[in-house]
Amino acid sequence: MKLQTLSVISALMMSTAATAGELTIYTSYEEDEAAAFLDLAREAMPDVEMNMLRLSQGDLVARIIAEQGNPQHDLLWGFAASAIVNPQIEKTLEPYAPDGVKQIPAQFRSPEDKWFAVSGYMAAFCVNNERLKDKGLEMPTSWADLTDPAFKGEVVMPNPASSGTGYIQISSLLQMMGEEDGWAFLDKLDKNVAQYIKSGSKPCHAASAGEYVVGASYDMRAIKNINEGYPITMVIPSEGSGNELEANALVASSDNKEDAKRFLDWTVTPEAATAYGKWKAIVTMPGGEKPQEFLDAGLPQDTSDVLHPTDFAAAAEDRTAIISEWEKRYER
């Protein structure tokens, strides 16, 4: 059955992964970018039927761990580096080095060839210019600014239990400040947060619609909403932007490894890199220029200048403890 939607699919209920000539792919790419990338992959491999399940990062992590005794997928695609190094997930993967993968710098690849990251994203605020003015507020430039009592009830954030964007925001703040000071800061920030939303993109949509002044989201959602005409400004927090890499990997139990490897080979081609560059602020493959619309929206030419040096292994190791503590303190 050829799938046309990015939803839970009946093929995932089969007792084994996809049969020969068919791939089942799990992804956490946003729906619009996942659809665009998949269309290109299908053009490159028209002989292979591609079924895709797209879920928010937290939900996909939980699904993969629940299925680890009998994985239902052939590939991980656009999956958080901070999650793929989880031992419960990494043990389901088989080493594979696609043709061309060595063009990706070593820090963006597993030393054992269990995974490689081709793209990424970073934390950014979507600030509604009109609501900001109506409320008489100054443009925030940092996470610290969002703790000002003037922003009470005007900030929305992703829920880190379900959203990869939300988790990397919380994890990076704790890495920046240290555990004690980090949780104290989050206590102050929580006083101004109106709600925590399941998706990483929805806080930006809520701010874009004028429901709140600030939606803590990520770079490309802000850029796309600006280009669609919403009255928002993208703000990259001055403390340094927490960021996430999006990794690809071969699942060891796949029944169609040859086609799965062909797919992974395609993900490091110049064609794929060009596509990533149209959707992603962080592209690990060399070459290409950022679209002018990205720069016009406020993205720096060199994003390394604004990124906080995220420790992905620590983010993965601490995830359960961080989520548990966050839920105890802030879940509503």
Coordinates of C-alpha atoms in Angstrom, one line a residue:
M1 CA 0.0 0.0 0.0
K2 CA 1.5 3.4 -1.0
L3 CA 1.0 5.9 1.8
Q4 CA 0.1 9.5 1.0
T5 CA -0.2 10.9 4.5
L6 CA 2.3 11.4 7.3
S7 CA 0.3 9.5 9.9
V8 CA 0.4 6.2 11.7
I9 CA 0.1 3.6 9.0
S10 CA -1.4 0.1 8.9
A11 CA 1.8 -1.3 7.5
L12 CA 3.4 -0.6 10.8
M13 CA 1.3 -3.3 12.4
M14 CA 3.0 -6.1 10.4
S15 CA 5.1 -8.5 12.4
T16 CA 8.2 -7.8 10.3
A17 CA 9.7 -4.7 8.7
A18 CA 9.1 -3.9 5.1
T19 CA 9.4 -6.6 2.5
A20 CA 11.8 -6.4 -0.4
G21 CA 11.2 -3.4 -2.6
E22 CA 9.5 -1.6 0.3
L23 CA 10.8 0.6 3.1
T24 CA 9.3 1.7 6.3
I25 CA 10.9 4.9 7.5
Y26 CA 10.6 6.6 10.9
T27 CA 11.2 10.3 11.0
S28 CA 10.9 13.4 13.2
Y29 CA 11.4 15.9 10.4
E30 CA 8.5 18.4 10.4
E31 CA 5.6 17.4 8.2
D32 CA 6.2 19.9 5.4
E33 CA 10.0 19.2 5.1
A34 CA 9.6 15.5 5.5
A35 CA 7.1 15.5 2.6
A36 CA 9.4 17.5 0.4
F37 CA 12.4 15.3 1.1
L38 CA 10.4 12.1 0.6
D39 CA 9.2 13.3 -2.8
L40 CA 12.8 13.7 -3.9
A41 CA 13.8 10.3 -2.5
R42 CA 10.9 8.6 -4.4
E43 CA 12.0 10.3 -7.6
A44 CA 15.6 8.9 -7.0
M45 CA 14.3 5.4 -6.2
P46 CA 11.0 4.9 -8.1
D47 CA 11.3 1.2 -7.8
V48 CA 11.0 1.3 -4.0
E49 CA 7.7 1.8 -2.1
M50 CA 8.4 4.1 0.8
N51 CA 6.1 4.2 3.8
M52 CA 6.8 6.9 6.4
L53 CA 5.7 7.4 10.0
R54 CA 6.3 11.0 11.2
L55 CA 6.0 11.7 14.9
S56 CA 7.3 14.3 17.4
Q57 CA 10.6 13.3 18.8
G58 CA 9.5 12.2 22.2
D59 CA 6.6 10.1 20.8
L60 CA 9.0 8.5 18.3
V61 CA 11.6 7.7 21.0
A62 CA 8.9 6.0 23.1
R63 CA 7.7 4.0 20.1
I64 CA 11.1 2.8 19.1
I65 CA 12.0 1.7 22.6
A66 CA 8.6 -0.1 22.9
E67 CA 9.3 -1.9 19.6
Q68 CA 13.0 -2.6 20.3
G69 CA 12.4 -6.4 20.6
N70 CA 10.8 -6.4 17.1
P71 CA 11.5 -3.1 15.2
Q72 CA 8.8 -2.3 12.6
H73 CA 11.0 0.0 10.5
D74 CA 14.0 -0.2 8.2
L75 CA 15.5 3.3 8.7
L76 CA 15.7 6.3 11.1
W77 CA 15.7 9.5 9.1
G78 CA 16.0 13.0 10.6
F79 CA 16.1 11.6 14.1
A80 CA 17.6 13.6 17.0
A81 CA 21.3 12.9 17.7
S82 CA 20.6 13.3 21.4
A83 CA 18.1 10.4 21.2
I84 CA 19.9 8.1 18.7
V85 CA 22.8 7.6 21.2
N86 CA 20.3 6.2 23.7
P87 CA 21.6 2.6 24.3
Q88 CA 18.1 1.3 23.9
I89 CA 17.9 2.8 20.4
E90 CA 21.5 2.5 19.3
K91 CA 21.6 -1.2 20.0
T92 CA 18.9 -1.6 17.3
L93 CA 21.1 -0.1 14.6
E94 CA 23.6 -1.7 12.3
P95 CA 26.8 0.2 11.2
Y96 CA 26.7 1.5 7.7
A97 CA 28.9 4.2 6.0
P98 CA 27.1 5.5 2.9
D99 CA 29.0 6.4 -0.2
G100 CA 30.1 10.0 0.3
V101 CA 29.5 10.1 4.1
K102 CA 33.1 11.1 4.8
Q103 CA 32.4 14.6 3.4
I104 CA 30.4 15.1 6.6
P105 CA 32.8 16.2 9.4
A106 CA 33.6 13.5 12.0
Q107 CA 31.9 15.3 14.8
F108 CA 28.6 14.8 13.0
R109 CA 29.0 11.0 12.6
S110 CA 29.2 8.0 14.9
P111 CA 32.7 6.7 15.3
E112 CA 31.3 3.2 14.8
D113 CA 29.2 4.3 11.7
K114 CA 26.0 3.7 13.6
W115 CA 24.6 7.0 12.5
F116 CA 25.4 10.3 10.7
A117 CA 23.8 13.7 10.8
V118 CA 23.1 15.7 7.7
S119 CA 21.0 18.6 9.1
G120 CA 20.0 20.3 12.3
Y121 CA 18.1 23.1 13.9
M122 CA 18.5 25.5 16.8
A123 CA 16.4 27.3 19.3
A124 CA 14.8 30.6 18.3
F125 CA 12.0 32.8 19.6
C126 CA 9.1 33.9 17.4
V127 CA 8.1 37.4 18.7
N128 CA 4.9 39.0 17.6
N129 CA 5.8 42.6 16.8
E130 CA 2.2 43.9 17.0
R131 CA 1.4 42.3 20.3
L132 CA 4.8 43.3 21.7
K133 CA 4.0 46.9 20.9
D134 CA 0.4 46.7 22.2
K135 CA 1.7 45.4 25.5
G136 CA 4.4 48.1 25.7
L137 CA 7.2 45.5 25.9
E138 CA 10.8 45.7 24.8
M139 CA 12.0 43.2 22.2
P140 CA 13.6 40.3 24.1
T141 CA 17.1 39.3 23.1
S142 CA 17.8 36.4 25.6
W143 CA 16.2 33.7 27.7
A144 CA 16.9 35.9 30.7
D145 CA 14.6 38.6 29.2
L146 CA 11.7 36.2 29.2
T147 CA 11.8 36.0 33.0
D148 CA 10.8 39.7 33.3
P149 CA 7.4 39.8 35.1
A150 CA 6.2 42.0 32.2
F151 CA 6.1 38.8 30.1
K152 CA 3.8 36.9 32.5
G153 CA 1.4 34.9 30.5
E154 CA 2.9 36.0 27.2
V155 CA 5.3 33.1 26.6
V156 CA 4.6 29.6 25.2
M157 CA 7.1 26.8 24.9
P158 CA 7.2 23.2 23.6
N159 CA 6.7 20.4 26.1
P160 CA 10.1 18.6 26.3
A161 CA 8.5 15.3 27.1
S162 CA 7.0 15.1 23.5
S163 CA 9.0 17.7 21.5
G164 CA 12.6 17.3 20.5
T165 CA 12.8 21.1 20.2
G166 CA 11.4 21.5 23.7
Y167 CA 13.9 19.0 25.1
I168 CA 16.9 20.5 23.6
Q169 CA 15.8 24.0 24.8
I170 CA 15.6 22.7 28.4
S171 CA 18.7 20.5 28.2
S172 CA 20.9 23.2 26.7
L173 CA 19.8 25.7 29.4
L174 CA 20.8 23.2 32.1
Q175 CA 24.1 22.6 30.3
M176 CA 24.8 26.3 30.1
M177 CA 24.0 27.1 33.7
G178 CA 24.6 23.9 35.6
E179 CA 21.9 21.8 37.2
E180 CA 21.2 23.9 40.4
D181 CA 21.3 27.3 38.7
G182 CA 19.5 25.9 35.6
W183 CA 16.5 24.6 37.5
A184 CA 16.3 27.8 39.5
F185 CA 16.2 29.7 36.2
L186 CA 13.5 27.5 34.8
D187 CA 11.5 28.0 37.9
K188 CA 11.5 31.8 37.2
L189 CA 10.8 31.3 33.5
D190 CA 7.9 29.0 34.3
K191 CA 6.1 31.8 36.1
N192 CA 5.7 33.6 32.7
V193 CA 4.8 30.5 30.6
A194 CA 1.2 30.4 29.6
Q195 CA 1.3 26.9 28.4
Y196 CA 3.6 24.1 27.2
I197 CA 2.6 22.8 23.7
K198 CA 3.3 19.3 22.4
S199 CA 4.9 20.4 19.2
G200 CA 8.1 22.4 18.6
S201 CA 6.5 24.4 15.8
K202 CA 3.2 25.3 17.4
P203 CA 4.5 27.9 19.9
C204 CA 5.7 29.9 16.8
H205 CA 2.4 29.5 15.2
A206 CA 0.6 30.7 18.3
A207 CA 2.8 33.8 18.5
S208 CA 2.5 34.3 14.8
A209 CA -1.3 34.3 15.2
G210 CA -1.1 37.0 17.9
E211 CA -2.2 34.7 20.7
Y212 CA 1.0 35.4 22.7
V213 CA 4.0 37.7 22.4
V214 CA 6.7 35.0 22.4
G215 CA 6.7 31.4 21.1
A216 CA 9.9 29.6 22.0
S217 CA 10.4 27.4 18.9
Y218 CA 13.2 26.9 16.3
D219 CA 15.0 28.7 13.5
M220 CA 13.3 27.4 10.4
R221 CA 9.7 27.7 11.7
A222 CA 10.4 31.3 12.5
I223 CA 11.9 31.9 9.1
K224 CA 9.1 30.3 7.2
N225 CA 6.4 32.2 9.2
I226 CA 8.2 35.4 8.5
N227 CA 8.3 34.6 4.8
E228 CA 4.6 33.8 4.9
G229 CA 3.9 37.3 6.0
Y230 CA 3.3 36.9 9.7
P231 CA 4.3 40.0 11.8
I232 CA 7.0 38.3 13.8
T233 CA 10.7 38.7 14.5
M234 CA 13.1 35.8 14.9
V235 CA 15.3 36.2 18.0
I236 CA 18.3 33.9 18.6
P237 CA 18.9 34.0 22.3
S238 CA 22.1 35.8 23.2
E239 CA 23.2 33.2 25.8
G240 CA 23.8 30.8 22.8
S241 CA 21.2 28.7 21.0
G242 CA 20.6 25.2 22.0
N243 CA 20.7 23.0 19.0
E244 CA 20.0 19.5 17.7
L245 CA 21.4 17.4 14.9
E246 CA 19.2 15.2 12.8
A247 CA 20.6 11.8 12.2
N248 CA 20.0 8.9 9.8
A249 CA 20.7 5.2 10.5
L250 CA 20.1 1.6 9.3
V251 CA 18.0 -0.6 11.5
A252 CA 19.7 -4.0 12.0
S253 CA 16.5 -6.0 11.7
S254 CA 15.6 -4.6 8.3
D255 CA 14.4 -7.2 5.8
N256 CA 15.4 -4.9 2.9
K257 CA 18.8 -3.7 3.7
E258 CA 19.9 -3.2 0.1
D259 CA 17.2 -0.7 -0.6
A260 CA 17.7 0.8 2.9
K261 CA 21.4 1.4 2.1
R262 CA 20.5 2.9 -1.3
F263 CA 18.2 5.3 0.6
L264 CA 21.0 6.2 3.0
D265 CA 23.4 6.7 0.1
W266 CA 20.8 9.1 -1.4
T267 CA 20.7 11.2 1.8
V268 CA 24.3 12.3 1.3
T269 CA 24.1 13.2 -2.4
P270 CA 24.5 16.8 -3.7
E271 CA 20.8 16.6 -4.6
A272 CA 19.8 15.9 -1.0
A273 CA 22.2 18.5 0.3
T274 CA 20.6 21.1 -1.9
A275 CA 17.2 20.2 -0.6
Y276 CA 18.3 20.4 3.0
G277 CA 19.7 23.8 2.4
K278 CA 16.2 25.1 1.4
W279 CA 14.7 23.9 4.7
K280 CA 17.5 23.8 7.3
A281 CA 19.6 26.4 9.0
I282 CA 22.2 23.8 9.9
V283 CA 23.5 21.5 7.0
T284 CA 26.6 19.4 7.8
M285 CA 27.5 18.7 4.2
P286 CA 29.9 21.2 2.6
G287 CA 28.9 23.5 -0.2
G288 CA 25.9 25.6 -1.0
E289 CA 24.8 29.0 0.2
K290 CA 22.1 29.9 2.6
P291 CA 19.0 31.3 0.8
Q292 CA 18.8 35.1 1.0
E293 CA 15.4 34.8 2.6
F294 CA 17.1 33.0 5.6
L295 CA 19.5 35.9 6.0
D296 CA 16.8 38.5 5.6
A297 CA 14.9 36.8 8.4
G298 CA 17.9 37.3 10.7
L299 CA 19.8 34.0 10.4
P300 CA 23.6 34.6 10.5
Q301 CA 25.7 33.4 7.6
D302 CA 27.8 31.4 10.0
T303 CA 25.5 29.7 12.5
S304 CA 28.4 28.4 14.5
D305 CA 28.8 31.9 16.0
V306 CA 25.5 31.6 17.8
L307 CA 25.3 27.9 18.7
H308 CA 25.8 26.7 22.2
P309 CA 28.2 23.7 22.1
T310 CA 25.6 21.0 22.9
D311 CA 26.8 17.8 24.5
F312 CA 24.5 15.3 22.8
A313 CA 25.8 12.3 24.7
A314 CA 25.0 14.0 28.0
A315 CA 21.6 15.2 26.7
A316 CA 20.8 11.6 25.9
E317 CA 22.1 10.2 29.2
D318 CA 20.2 12.8 31.2
R319 CA 17.0 12.7 29.3
T320 CA 14.9 10.5 31.6
A321 CA 16.0 12.4 34.7
I322 CA 15.5 15.8 33.1
I323 CA 12.0 14.9 31.8
S324 CA 11.0 13.4 35.1
E325 CA 12.1 16.5 37.0
W326 CA 10.5 18.8 34.5
E327 CA 7.2 17.0 34.7
K328 CA 7.3 17.1 38.5
R329 CA 7.9 20.9 38.5
Y330 CA 6.0 22.2 35.5
E331 CA 3.5 19.8 33.9
R332 CA 0.0 21.3 33.9

